[in-house]
Amino acid sequence: MNVTRLIAAGVAAGVLTAAVALPAVGGAGVTAKSAMEGINLKPEELNEPPLPERTVLQDANGKQIAQFYYENRQSVVLDKVAPIMQTALISIEDFRYYQHGPIDIEGTARALAKNLTTGGVTQGGSSITQQYVKQVLVNAAETREEQQAAIAPTVSRKLNELRYAMAMEKKYSKDQILEKYLNIAYFGAGAHGIQAASKRFFGKSASELNLAEAATLAGAVQNPARTDPNVNKKSRAALLERRNVVLDRMAELEKITPQEATEAKAKKLGFKDVKVPGGCEVSKYPYFCLYVQNEILTNEEFGKTPKERLRLLQRGGLTIKTTIDPKMQAAADNAIKRYVSTKDKPVAAQAMIVPGTGEIKAMAASRKFGGNKKKNEISYNVVADAKHGGGSGFQQGSTAKPYTLAAALEEGMKYNDGFPSPAGYTAAGYGSFRDCKGNRVGDPTHEVRNSSEGGGGFKTLQSGTWGSVNTFFMKLEERVTLCKVVKLAKRLGLKRADGGKLREVETFTLGVNEVDPVTVANTYAVFASRGQYCTPLAITEIKDRNGKAKQFKPKCSKVMDPEVADAVSGILSGVFTKGTMTGVGGIGRDAAGKTGTTDGYTAAWFAGYTPNLASAVSLGDPRGAFGHDLTNVIIKGRHYDYVYGATISGAVWKYSMIGALKGIEPAKFTPVNHARFGGCTDVCAPKPKKKREDDGPDLVDQLNDQFDMNDDNPFQRGNRGRGRG
C-alpha cells in the first residue's frame, strides 16, 4: 500500500471511530458532524433475504424420509441455544456486545493500529452486528463478484457494513441480532447455523451443548476453512487449539473459573462427524422421493422457472407431508425381494395408488437407486415417467386390453357378445384401423397370433379377456374402432412414459406403448373407483418456514359410467379364477386384474386392484428390452425359459397386496348390472347340469380347452411358444 492510500485509510478509519464515538458519549462537534456528512455515515436499511433452510420430506405419518438443502441449516430461536454457547461466542467475538452500539470503538481502534503497522487491512474489529451484516451480504450474493465484494478487505466495505449495522441496531434488539447471527454463521463441515453445527459436530441440539462443545463452536466461526474438522488431522488440531483460546478468554473475562477452563481444555475435541445426508439417493424410499422432487421441479405451481423451483426446494425450509405409507411400501419391497434380486439385470418395479384419491402409497423397485454400476444400481426412477425422473418405460403388453374391453362395454356390447377368433389375425384391408385424425394405420400383411400353437375359437368379452386372446382383441378393437379405444385410454390417464404422444397403431390394444407402473396403476384405479379419474397425488401438505400450511387435495373427475366400470371389474375378477392368474390365485378378497406379456417377451406386467387399492408391477431389462428379453433368463437364482405376466409380476402383485391390505376391512365390488350387460359371473351362474355319458363337451369345457391354447398363462402347455399376450 502506498503512502497516500495508507494515509487515506487512516483518516477514514479515524473518522469512522470519531463518528461513532461522539454520539456514544452524548455530543457531536461541528467537525465530527461535517466528517460524517462527508462520508454519508447514515443508517441504511439492509435487505435480509430469507436464509437458505433445508426442506424436509415426511411420510403419511409425519416421519422424515428425506431432506434437500443448499446449505445445511435449521434456524432456532435464541431460547433454544444453550446459554453457555451464547456466552462463549460473545466472549471471543465481541465481549462488549451488550455495552456498545453498532461498532466497538475500542476494537476498531485496535484493528486500525494493526492495519497501519502492517501496511494493509489485515485485522478486523467487527462487532457481532457488523459480522451479521457481512453474512447477509454474502448469502444474498448471486455472483462470484458480489461474493468477493461482500468480503473485500477495504475501508469502503467497512463503511457500508457500519451504515447497515446502524440500521440493524435501530430495528432489532441485541438478543434478536445475536439470534440472527447464530443462525446465519458458518461453522465448517457443511454446517450453517448453530443448530446444524451442533448436530453435525456433536450429534445433539444447540440447547444441549456443554462448555467444551460451546467453546469449540464459538472458536470455529473465525476461520471455518482452517478449522474444519472434516478435512484432516491438521484442521482438527487447529480447531482444538482455537477451542482452548476461547476457554482461556472466557476465564479471563470471568465467565468461567480457571478450574472449569482447565477441565474443559483437558477434554478431547469430541467431533462425532454426524453425517447429514441430503437428496433422494440416501432416502429409505428413493423412487418416491424422486417423484416428489420432480413434482416440485416441474410444476409451475411451485415457481415460474426451474431456477425458482430448485431454489424453493433447496432453500425454502419447507416441510412436505407426502402420501407414502410405510406399511404398504414395506409390503411392496418385501414382495419384490422375494422374487427378484438386486443383482439381477431385469428390474421389477411397482406402484400402489388409492382409487378415488390418486394418493401414491408405495413405489418400489428391485434394484437400488444410485450411480454405481458395479453395484448394479439404477440412476433413474424406474417406477415413474420421465417427468418424474423416470426413463422411457416398458411396453405395456396385455394390461392395455381392458381399455378396449371398457370401450366395447361403453358401446353397448354385453358379456356374452363375441366372435370367432382364429389363431392368426390380419386386417381385412388397409383402412381397417384409423387413428383419431382419420389416417389409415397398420399393415394389412402383418399377422397377429395368439401363440405358436394356435388358439382359435369363439370368444366372448369374458372368455376373450380371461384367456388374453390377441386375435379376439384385435377384432374387438376393429369393431369398436381404434380411436374410441385410444380416447378412452386417455380419459383413464394413459400416457407414454417418455412424454411423447401415444402411438395410435392397430396393435394399440396389445400394449405397444411404453409406460410406467404409476401410470398403469392409476388407469386401473379408475375401474376400482367406479369411473373416477384422479391425478396421481404425492403431496398432501406443504408448510413454509413460518409454519403456514397449504393443503393439496385430490383432483378427480368422472370419466366413465360407474356401471361400465363395474362391468369391467366383473370380467377382470375372473382372471384369477378362470384366466391367466389361475396358477397364482387371488388375495382372499374382491380383486380384479390383468396379466401382460409383451410380444417377444420384452416385458412382463401385472396390473390389478381392489376397491381399496390399485397396483401395477412391471418387469423388464433397462439395458434395452428388445436386446435383452425375458427368455432363457435367471432371476433370483431361478432359470426361466419364458417370463409371463403371471410368472413374477403377478406373484409380486399378489403378495404385496396381501401385505399392504392387512388390517384393512375388505371391500366388495359393486355388483354388475347384468340386466344391462347380460352374462353371468361365478356369483350368479347356475350350477351346471350333470352330464350324461353321451353328452358332448359343454361350453365350459370348450372354453377351458381354448384357454389351454391362449396367451399369458405360464401354467398351460399351450403357451410354450413366443406368444403375444
XYZ file of C-alpha atoms in Angstrom:
725
model
C 0.000 0.000 0.000
C 1.497 3.409 -0.947
C 1.760 6.324 1.483
C -1.263 8.171 0.048
C -3.579 5.129 0.373
C -2.231 4.395 3.850
C -2.990 7.952 5.000
C -6.444 7.790 3.417
C -7.153 4.536 5.161
C -6.018 6.010 8.449
C -8.102 9.155 8.046
C -11.190 7.153 7.056
C -10.787 4.802 9.982
C -10.212 7.784 12.289
C -13.353 9.475 11.028
C -15.178 6.194 11.409
C -14.076 5.910 15.021
C -14.889 9.527 15.820
C -18.225 9.346 14.072
C -19.357 6.569 16.327
C -17.578 7.657 19.475
C -19.012 11.162 19.657
C -22.697 10.218 19.524
C -21.976 7.461 22.002
C -20.795 9.898 24.642
C -23.625 12.323 24.001
C -22.145 15.141 21.981
C -21.121 15.802 18.419
C -18.962 18.737 17.425
C -19.226 20.579 14.154
C -16.100 18.882 12.846
C -17.387 15.401 13.556
C -20.760 16.224 12.029
C -19.141 17.533 8.892
C -16.980 14.425 8.658
C -19.998 12.158 8.975
C -21.838 14.062 6.260
C -18.762 13.866 4.065
C -18.734 10.079 4.135
C -22.553 9.824 4.247
C -22.458 7.898 7.519
C -26.195 7.423 7.938
C -28.202 4.286 8.737
C -29.113 2.360 5.630
C -31.777 -0.339 5.543
C -30.394 -3.779 4.691
C -32.380 -6.220 2.606
C -32.430 -9.513 4.521
C -33.443 -12.345 2.174
C -34.703 -15.460 3.951
C -31.846 -17.745 4.926
C -31.456 -20.951 2.944
C -33.237 -23.580 5.033
C -33.399 -27.301 4.436
C -36.588 -28.850 3.082
C -37.865 -31.979 4.808
C -39.998 -34.736 3.276
C -42.308 -36.675 5.573
C -44.297 -39.856 5.080
C -48.053 -40.020 5.637
C -47.419 -40.457 9.376
C -45.251 -37.350 9.659
C -41.902 -39.157 9.896
C -38.957 -37.712 7.959
C -37.969 -39.727 4.886
C -35.645 -37.320 3.048
C -34.271 -33.791 3.023
C -32.947 -31.324 0.485
C -30.697 -28.392 1.170
C -28.424 -25.846 -0.423
C -26.986 -25.143 2.996
C -27.425 -27.493 5.940
C -29.299 -25.206 8.301
C -32.068 -25.386 10.910
C -32.840 -21.980 12.358
C -33.707 -21.878 16.069
C -34.825 -19.172 18.473
C -32.296 -17.891 20.985
C -34.030 -19.697 23.852
C -33.110 -22.976 22.129
C -29.394 -22.161 22.258
C -27.572 -23.125 25.448
C -26.648 -20.002 27.486
C -23.036 -21.218 27.678
C -22.929 -21.195 23.874
C -24.106 -17.604 23.779
C -21.539 -16.656 26.399
C -18.699 -18.413 24.586
C -19.443 -16.726 21.287
C -19.755 -13.242 22.775
C -16.583 -13.737 24.814
C -14.405 -14.494 21.809
C -16.094 -12.444 19.107
C -17.420 -9.290 20.791
C -17.125 -9.304 24.596
C -18.646 -5.814 24.972
C -21.533 -6.672 22.669
C -24.253 -5.607 25.085
C -22.445 -2.366 26.028
C -21.565 -0.751 22.680
C -23.536 0.457 19.664
C -23.287 -0.850 16.105
C -19.498 -0.673 16.265
C -16.993 -1.367 19.037
C -14.789 1.753 19.143
C -12.030 0.017 21.075
C -11.997 -2.887 18.671
C -11.943 -0.631 15.634
C -9.071 1.444 17.034
C -7.146 -1.705 17.850
C -7.679 -3.037 14.336
C -6.690 0.310 12.835
C -3.384 0.325 14.684
C -2.628 -3.181 13.476
C -3.555 -2.362 9.881
C -1.401 0.774 9.813
C 1.520 -1.232 11.183
C 1.247 -3.959 8.554
C 0.527 -1.578 5.678
C -2.858 -3.156 4.842
C -6.249 -4.134 6.218
C -5.239 -7.383 7.910
C -7.292 -7.346 11.112
C -10.951 -6.632 11.690
C -12.637 -5.029 14.633
C -16.133 -6.015 13.623
C -18.940 -6.240 16.126
C -21.352 -9.159 16.003
C -23.830 -6.820 14.324
C -21.311 -5.993 11.595
C -20.481 -9.670 11.182
C -24.161 -10.431 10.734
C -24.386 -7.731 8.069
C -21.444 -9.246 6.208
C -23.020 -12.726 6.334
C -26.298 -11.362 4.948
C -24.463 -9.746 2.044
C -22.534 -12.948 1.334
C -25.698 -15.059 1.390
C -27.549 -12.624 -0.848
C -24.757 -12.576 -3.429
C -25.799 -14.197 -6.693
C -22.439 -13.950 -8.465
C -18.830 -14.574 -7.532
C -18.133 -10.842 -7.953
C -20.841 -9.970 -5.444
C -19.463 -12.536 -3.004
C -15.969 -11.109 -3.302
C -17.274 -7.575 -2.775
C -19.076 -8.708 0.400
C -15.793 -9.850 1.991
C -13.317 -7.452 0.338
C -10.748 -6.078 2.886
C -11.490 -2.439 2.067
C -12.457 0.635 4.069
C -15.440 1.263 1.802
C -16.817 -2.184 2.604
C -16.417 -1.488 6.338
C -18.230 1.834 5.941
C -21.101 0.079 4.181
C -21.241 -2.508 6.943
C -21.460 0.261 9.518
C -24.303 2.014 7.707
C -26.259 -1.245 7.660
C -25.284 -2.069 11.267
C -26.586 1.290 12.455
C -29.951 0.465 10.884
C -29.873 -3.048 12.346
C -29.413 -1.764 15.902
C -32.334 0.601 15.464
C -34.555 -2.134 14.083
C -33.701 -5.074 16.371
C -32.761 -5.724 19.992
C -29.343 -7.132 20.852
C -30.862 -10.559 21.544
C -32.593 -10.573 18.168
C -29.345 -9.717 16.370
C -27.462 -12.406 18.290
C -30.123 -14.954 17.330
C -29.865 -13.946 13.691
C -26.077 -14.194 13.759
C -26.088 -17.645 15.372
C -28.431 -18.888 12.646
C -26.527 -17.425 9.709
C -22.918 -18.093 10.763
C -20.925 -20.862 9.073
C -19.100 -23.236 11.430
C -17.403 -25.601 8.986
C -18.088 -29.212 7.955
C -21.007 -28.010 5.830
C -22.915 -26.771 8.891
C -24.660 -23.420 8.622
C -26.159 -22.041 11.806
C -25.715 -23.166 15.390
C -28.328 -25.953 15.347
C -26.911 -27.687 12.264
C -23.380 -27.236 13.606
C -24.270 -28.694 16.985
C -25.814 -31.768 15.351
C -23.022 -32.122 12.800
C -20.169 -31.772 15.294
C -21.620 -33.392 18.413
C -24.863 -35.135 17.486
C -27.025 -33.021 19.770
C -29.222 -29.939 19.727
C -27.805 -26.487 20.394
C -29.744 -26.381 23.662
C -27.723 -29.352 24.980
C -24.169 -28.079 24.398
C -21.704 -28.204 27.291
C -18.818 -25.833 27.948
C -16.153 -27.592 25.863
C -18.522 -28.057 22.931
C -19.727 -24.460 23.081
C -16.132 -23.186 23.114
C -15.356 -25.385 20.107
C -18.180 -23.959 18.023
C -17.502 -20.418 19.177
C -13.913 -20.823 18.022
C -14.913 -22.265 14.663
C -16.663 -19.169 13.303
C -13.477 -17.068 12.988
C -11.936 -19.149 10.192
C -14.069 -22.224 9.473
C -11.997 -23.177 6.439
C -8.845 -23.534 8.563
C -10.526 -25.306 11.479
C -12.947 -27.566 9.551
C -12.751 -30.881 11.463
C -13.992 -32.796 8.456
C -10.881 -32.006 6.383
C -7.913 -33.663 8.135
C -5.987 -34.048 11.398
C -4.262 -30.706 10.923
C -7.554 -28.828 10.762
C -8.871 -30.726 13.786
C -5.729 -29.778 15.706
C -6.273 -26.143 14.703
C -9.864 -26.328 15.954
C -8.725 -27.824 19.261
C -6.212 -25.028 19.654
C -8.848 -22.453 18.865
C -11.264 -24.017 21.389
C -8.663 -23.603 24.117
C -8.159 -19.956 23.166
C -11.884 -19.426 23.682
C -11.784 -21.147 27.055
C -8.865 -19.006 28.172
C -10.706 -15.876 27.062
C -13.834 -16.899 28.953
C -11.747 -17.411 32.088
C -10.023 -14.077 31.565
C -13.409 -12.362 31.381
C -14.500 -14.341 34.479
C -17.330 -16.029 32.612
C -15.964 -19.341 33.870
C -13.454 -20.220 36.558
C -9.832 -21.090 35.736
C -10.547 -24.619 37.002
C -13.510 -25.004 34.625
C -11.319 -23.833 31.767
C -8.585 -26.297 32.710
C -11.021 -29.212 32.936
C -12.612 -28.351 29.607
C -9.221 -27.991 27.896
C -8.290 -31.488 29.099
C -11.144 -32.987 27.075
C -10.706 -34.355 23.577
C -12.204 -32.461 20.649
C -15.183 -34.819 20.599
C -16.064 -34.310 16.926
C -18.626 -37.024 16.129
C -18.796 -36.408 12.374
C -22.562 -36.925 12.200
C -23.361 -37.143 8.510
C -26.211 -35.031 7.206
C -27.381 -36.804 4.073
C -29.390 -34.927 1.520
C -31.216 -35.861 -1.652
C -33.038 -38.993 -2.709
C -30.064 -41.317 -3.032
C -29.895 -41.755 0.735
C -33.654 -41.838 1.314
C -35.325 -45.009 2.525
C -37.820 -44.510 -0.309
C -35.632 -43.179 -3.142
C -38.063 -43.702 -6.035
C -40.940 -41.992 -4.258
C -38.547 -39.246 -3.154
C -37.564 -38.719 -6.798
C -41.215 -38.493 -7.733
C -41.850 -35.751 -5.159
C -38.650 -33.917 -6.056
C -39.542 -33.821 -9.734
C -43.159 -32.962 -8.993
C -41.875 -29.740 -7.428
C -39.170 -29.055 -10.008
C -41.532 -29.443 -12.985
C -44.736 -27.933 -11.586
C -45.234 -24.190 -12.153
C -47.379 -24.117 -9.038
C -44.084 -24.063 -7.122
C -42.365 -21.364 -9.189
C -42.440 -19.811 -12.640
C -38.984 -21.021 -13.679
C -36.922 -24.166 -12.998
C -34.407 -21.997 -11.137
C -37.101 -20.629 -8.828
C -38.424 -24.109 -8.121
C -34.971 -25.515 -7.371
C -34.287 -22.594 -5.069
C -37.547 -23.236 -3.225
C -36.740 -26.918 -2.784
C -33.166 -26.419 -1.620
C -33.531 -23.203 0.374
C -37.202 -22.804 1.213
C -37.263 -24.500 4.605
C -40.379 -26.405 3.617
C -41.932 -29.312 5.450
C -43.575 -31.501 2.833
C -46.015 -34.137 4.014
C -46.485 -36.891 1.471
C -48.777 -39.826 0.785
C -46.247 -42.651 1.155
C -47.448 -45.362 3.547
C -44.586 -47.199 5.320
C -46.600 -50.403 5.736
C -47.641 -50.572 2.097
C -44.158 -49.602 0.949
C -42.670 -52.395 3.063
C -45.154 -54.864 1.559
C -44.079 -53.880 -1.961
C -40.378 -54.000 -1.082
C -40.656 -57.408 0.556
C -42.690 -58.945 -2.262
C -40.193 -57.772 -4.870
C -37.245 -59.076 -2.826
C -38.996 -62.434 -2.679
C -38.838 -62.882 -6.460
C -36.159 -60.550 -7.853
C -32.621 -59.886 -6.644
C -30.821 -56.552 -6.525
C -28.110 -58.236 -8.612
C -30.456 -59.217 -11.459
C -30.275 -57.185 -14.650
C -34.062 -57.263 -15.205
C -35.697 -54.855 -12.778
C -39.083 -55.248 -11.143
C -40.959 -52.056 -10.289
C -44.254 -51.470 -8.516
C -46.585 -48.591 -7.705
C -49.609 -48.589 -5.395
C -52.367 -45.961 -5.679
C -55.598 -45.357 -3.772
C -58.672 -45.365 -6.052
C -60.789 -42.251 -5.691
C -57.966 -40.025 -4.396
C -54.918 -40.812 -6.547
C -52.686 -40.997 -3.469
C -49.454 -42.850 -4.180
C -48.869 -45.226 -1.282
C -45.822 -47.155 -2.467
C -43.129 -47.026 -5.146
C -40.645 -49.881 -5.096
C -38.027 -51.446 -7.355
C -35.724 -54.438 -7.170
C -32.528 -52.528 -7.891
C -31.070 -49.913 -5.574
C -31.078 -46.310 -6.682
C -27.685 -44.754 -7.352
C -24.934 -44.258 -9.873
C -22.664 -47.190 -9.003
C -22.867 -49.529 -11.991
C -20.589 -52.087 -10.331
C -23.218 -52.476 -7.611
C -25.926 -52.785 -10.279
C -27.581 -49.557 -9.120
C -30.024 -47.731 -11.341
C -29.789 -43.966 -11.718
C -33.361 -43.039 -12.707
C -36.884 -43.550 -11.444
C -37.857 -46.874 -12.996
C -41.283 -46.711 -11.324
C -42.388 -43.412 -12.895
C -42.415 -41.445 -16.122
C -39.689 -39.155 -17.444
C -41.400 -36.092 -15.986
C -40.854 -37.549 -12.538
C -37.274 -38.658 -13.049
C -38.005 -41.864 -14.941
C -36.949 -43.259 -18.276
C -38.788 -44.499 -21.330
C -40.654 -47.319 -19.563
C -41.567 -50.732 -20.979
C -44.220 -51.812 -23.479
C -47.477 -52.332 -21.626
C -48.443 -55.639 -23.184
C -51.836 -57.139 -22.446
C -52.512 -54.878 -19.466
C -53.719 -52.492 -22.204
C -56.535 -54.842 -23.253
C -59.007 -53.704 -20.560
C -59.140 -50.298 -22.278
C -60.585 -51.990 -25.353
C -62.875 -54.071 -23.144
C -64.176 -50.924 -21.446
C -64.714 -49.187 -24.784
C -66.715 -52.174 -26.020
C -68.923 -52.139 -22.915
C -69.432 -48.395 -23.347
C -70.548 -49.056 -26.915
C -73.272 -51.356 -25.609
C -71.684 -54.778 -26.035
C -72.628 -57.429 -23.492
C -70.664 -60.024 -21.579
C -71.529 -62.877 -23.921
C -71.111 -60.929 -27.146
C -68.206 -62.143 -29.221
C -66.997 -63.662 -32.458
C -64.722 -66.368 -33.817
C -61.087 -65.648 -33.009
C -58.681 -67.620 -35.164
C -55.109 -68.464 -34.282
C -53.894 -65.684 -36.551
C -55.369 -62.316 -37.448
C -54.763 -59.935 -40.331
C -56.776 -56.804 -41.033
C -59.410 -57.052 -43.733
C -57.614 -54.309 -45.613
C -55.668 -51.086 -45.418
C -58.090 -48.801 -43.638
C -59.497 -51.260 -41.138
C -57.867 -49.085 -38.476
C -57.737 -45.295 -38.436
C -56.159 -43.034 -35.839
C -58.042 -40.126 -34.287
C -57.024 -37.841 -37.150
C -58.647 -40.193 -39.635
C -55.354 -41.509 -41.004
C -55.250 -45.133 -42.057
C -52.750 -47.050 -39.949
C -51.400 -50.557 -39.912
C -50.019 -53.124 -42.244
C -52.679 -55.489 -43.668
C -49.978 -58.032 -44.392
C -48.912 -58.209 -40.720
C -50.329 -61.206 -38.890
C -51.040 -61.131 -35.157
C -51.012 -64.547 -33.489
C -52.002 -65.897 -30.114
C -49.154 -68.360 -29.811
C -47.095 -70.662 -31.975
C -49.564 -73.479 -31.275
C -52.713 -71.617 -32.321
C -55.631 -70.966 -30.021
C -58.707 -70.122 -32.065
C -62.381 -70.494 -31.346
C -65.424 -68.426 -30.493
C -64.627 -65.875 -27.766
C -66.832 -63.568 -25.743
C -65.886 -60.420 -23.851
C -65.453 -62.659 -20.822
C -63.592 -65.601 -22.262
C -61.504 -63.466 -24.609
C -60.338 -61.384 -21.654
C -59.754 -64.289 -19.279
C -57.628 -66.027 -21.881
C -55.993 -62.772 -23.047
C -56.621 -63.748 -26.654
C -54.740 -61.455 -29.002
C -56.773 -62.136 -32.119
C -60.016 -61.562 -30.223
C -58.849 -58.144 -29.035
C -57.666 -57.161 -32.489
C -61.122 -57.918 -33.853
C -62.747 -56.193 -30.857
C -60.663 -53.063 -31.382
C -61.520 -53.124 -35.085
C -65.217 -53.309 -34.227
C -65.131 -50.570 -31.541
C -62.645 -48.522 -33.617
C -59.102 -47.669 -32.693
C -59.854 -44.014 -31.994
C -62.549 -44.794 -29.411
C -60.151 -47.119 -27.602
C -57.400 -44.510 -27.639
C -59.722 -41.793 -26.389
C -60.964 -43.973 -23.561
C -57.393 -44.857 -22.547
C -56.532 -41.160 -22.466
C -59.567 -40.468 -20.277
C -58.211 -43.024 -17.838
C -54.906 -41.172 -17.792
C -52.804 -43.369 -20.055
C -49.711 -41.653 -21.432
C -46.306 -42.679 -22.639
C -43.506 -42.727 -20.090
C -41.253 -40.615 -22.293
C -43.859 -37.855 -22.531
C -44.464 -38.364 -26.244
C -47.790 -38.903 -27.946
C -49.428 -42.311 -27.689
C -48.764 -44.465 -30.726
C -52.173 -44.834 -32.356
C -51.483 -48.030 -34.266
C -53.555 -51.126 -34.914
C -51.753 -53.059 -32.146
C -52.595 -50.372 -29.569
C -54.809 -52.878 -27.762
C -51.855 -55.267 -27.396
C -49.906 -52.639 -25.431
C -47.212 -51.398 -27.821
C -46.815 -48.104 -25.953
C -44.033 -47.816 -23.376
C -45.471 -46.889 -20.000
C -44.607 -46.852 -16.293
C -46.165 -48.525 -13.211
C -47.555 -45.304 -11.690
C -49.466 -44.516 -14.868
C -50.798 -48.039 -15.373
C -51.840 -48.423 -11.729
C -53.667 -45.121 -11.928
C -55.616 -46.105 -15.050
C -56.794 -49.271 -13.292
C -57.745 -47.196 -10.243
C -60.484 -45.655 -12.417
C -62.192 -49.041 -12.666
C -61.798 -49.551 -8.914
C -63.318 -46.143 -8.126
C -66.274 -46.730 -10.448
C -65.234 -44.258 -13.100
C -63.442 -41.557 -11.093
C -60.093 -40.432 -12.520
C -57.728 -38.762 -10.058
C -54.392 -37.165 -10.835
C -51.620 -39.118 -9.056
C -51.090 -37.382 -5.716
C -47.802 -37.481 -3.790
C -48.002 -34.302 -1.666
C -50.792 -33.581 0.799
C -49.407 -30.561 2.662
C -46.557 -28.073 2.484
C -45.617 -25.857 5.417
C -43.345 -22.911 4.782
C -40.550 -21.820 7.114
C -43.040 -19.790 9.144
C -45.401 -22.705 9.672
C -48.028 -21.528 7.195
C -49.579 -24.612 5.645
C -51.082 -25.252 2.227
C -53.197 -28.344 1.667
C -53.202 -30.343 -1.571
C -56.486 -32.119 -2.154
C -57.215 -34.883 -4.676
C -58.050 -33.654 -8.164
C -60.685 -36.015 -9.502
C -63.333 -36.086 -12.198
C -65.843 -38.578 -13.512
C -64.595 -40.093 -16.790
C -66.630 -43.290 -17.030
C -70.126 -44.535 -16.349
C -69.959 -46.286 -12.939
C -71.865 -49.297 -14.267
C -69.381 -49.697 -17.117
C -66.538 -49.643 -14.601
C -68.390 -52.256 -12.530
C -68.784 -54.419 -15.621
C -65.047 -54.199 -16.346
C -64.314 -55.236 -12.747
C -66.741 -58.122 -13.070
C -64.840 -59.563 -16.028
C -61.345 -58.804 -14.710
C -62.226 -60.542 -11.438
C -62.438 -63.770 -13.418
C -58.773 -63.524 -14.431
C -57.899 -65.020 -11.023
C -60.354 -67.921 -11.239
C -60.817 -68.597 -14.950
C -57.915 -66.929 -16.682
C -54.205 -66.316 -16.759
C -53.776 -65.920 -12.966
C -55.367 -69.215 -12.002
C -51.971 -70.712 -11.213
C -51.123 -67.833 -8.893
C -54.506 -67.357 -7.280
C -56.276 -64.473 -5.651
C -55.687 -62.495 -2.468
C -58.631 -63.577 -0.330
C -60.839 -60.570 -1.094
C -62.537 -58.980 -4.085
C -59.853 -58.232 -6.677
C -59.605 -57.733 -10.420
C -56.629 -57.545 -12.734
C -54.890 -58.382 -15.957
C -51.619 -60.016 -16.875
C -49.426 -58.544 -19.577
C -46.807 -60.398 -21.579
C -45.408 -58.361 -24.437
C -44.603 -59.520 -27.945
C -41.238 -61.266 -27.857
C -41.257 -61.398 -24.024
C -39.605 -57.983 -23.791
C -41.501 -57.156 -20.593
C -43.940 -58.767 -18.186
C -46.677 -56.951 -16.277
C -49.493 -57.439 -13.865
C -51.950 -54.686 -13.006
C -54.864 -55.130 -10.662
C -56.958 -53.612 -7.927
C -59.383 -53.974 -5.086
C -61.902 -51.268 -4.143
C -59.237 -50.066 -1.665
C -56.016 -50.144 -3.644
C -54.711 -50.336 -7.222
C -51.250 -51.531 -8.185
C -49.113 -52.311 -11.207
C -45.905 -54.342 -11.432
C -43.528 -54.277 -14.389
C -40.510 -56.436 -15.166
C -38.013 -55.641 -17.888
C -34.353 -55.079 -18.643
C -33.269 -51.401 -18.624
C -30.348 -52.209 -20.936
C -32.876 -52.479 -23.755
C -35.939 -54.679 -23.670
C -35.636 -55.862 -27.263
C -31.941 -56.633 -26.958
C -32.351 -58.250 -23.546
C -35.706 -60.002 -23.460
C -37.112 -62.238 -20.740
C -36.317 -65.574 -22.356
C -33.754 -68.023 -21.057
C -33.002 -65.803 -18.067
C -32.017 -66.389 -14.461
C -33.870 -64.227 -11.938
C -33.298 -64.607 -8.196
C -31.267 -67.735 -8.931
C -34.073 -69.446 -10.853
C -33.992 -70.203 -14.571
C -36.954 -69.199 -16.759
C -37.421 -70.283 -20.364
C -40.011 -67.536 -20.720
C -41.275 -64.952 -18.239
C -45.009 -64.326 -18.480
C -47.109 -61.655 -16.832
C -48.245 -64.020 -14.088
C -44.866 -65.671 -13.528
C -43.132 -62.972 -11.475
C -45.109 -59.740 -11.794
C -48.375 -61.469 -10.899
C -46.801 -63.195 -7.915
C -45.225 -59.945 -6.703
C -48.590 -58.207 -7.029
C -50.360 -60.931 -5.053
C -48.039 -60.977 -2.058
C -47.540 -57.242 -1.941
C -51.285 -56.598 -1.976
C -51.896 -59.160 0.763
C -49.333 -57.384 2.931
C -50.435 -53.873 2.029
C -54.105 -54.547 2.782
C -53.515 -56.463 6.003
C -55.677 -54.981 8.718
C -57.892 -53.117 6.247
C -61.516 -54.246 6.135
C -62.169 -55.976 2.786
C -64.440 -54.015 0.469
C -66.721 -55.504 -2.150
C -67.061 -54.538 -5.774
C -70.437 -53.123 -6.708
C -72.468 -55.925 -8.319
C -72.639 -55.845 -12.100
C -75.891 -54.736 -13.692
C -76.498 -57.970 -15.598
C -79.788 -56.663 -16.896
C -77.737 -54.148 -18.863
C -74.624 -56.170 -19.660
C -76.016 -59.694 -19.726
C -73.754 -62.631 -18.992
C -73.087 -64.036 -15.585
C -70.221 -64.347 -13.117
C -69.484 -67.052 -10.582
C -71.865 -65.346 -8.165
C -74.991 -65.729 -10.280
C -74.124 -68.635 -12.567
C -76.453 -71.630 -12.118
C -74.917 -74.930 -11.201
C -74.056 -76.912 -14.343
C -76.366 -79.827 -15.057
C -74.969 -83.285 -14.623
C -73.654 -84.569 -17.950
C -74.732 -87.854 -19.419
C -72.243 -90.259 -20.896
C -73.313 -89.409 -24.429
C -73.203 -85.654 -23.940
C -70.584 -83.795 -25.895
C -68.324 -81.232 -24.236
C -70.343 -78.368 -22.750
C -69.482 -74.685 -23.206
C -67.361 -74.502 -20.052
C -65.277 -77.455 -21.216
C -64.857 -75.869 -24.607
C -63.692 -72.610 -23.047
C -61.272 -74.410 -20.752
C -59.823 -76.232 -23.729
C -59.443 -72.945 -25.520
C -57.708 -71.336 -22.511
C -55.053 -74.011 -22.809
C -54.173 -72.583 -26.185
C -54.181 -68.874 -25.225
C -51.563 -66.435 -24.026
C -50.344 -65.205 -20.663
C -50.862 -68.439 -18.730
C -47.488 -69.849 -17.645
C -49.180 -72.903 -16.258
C -50.577 -74.124 -19.575
C -48.534 -76.028 -22.119
C -50.181 -74.056 -24.911
C -48.054 -71.038 -24.024
C -44.650 -72.517 -24.636
C -44.321 -70.594 -27.872
C -43.347 -66.941 -28.137
C -46.887 -65.801 -27.526
C -48.155 -62.268 -27.547
C -50.394 -61.586 -24.572
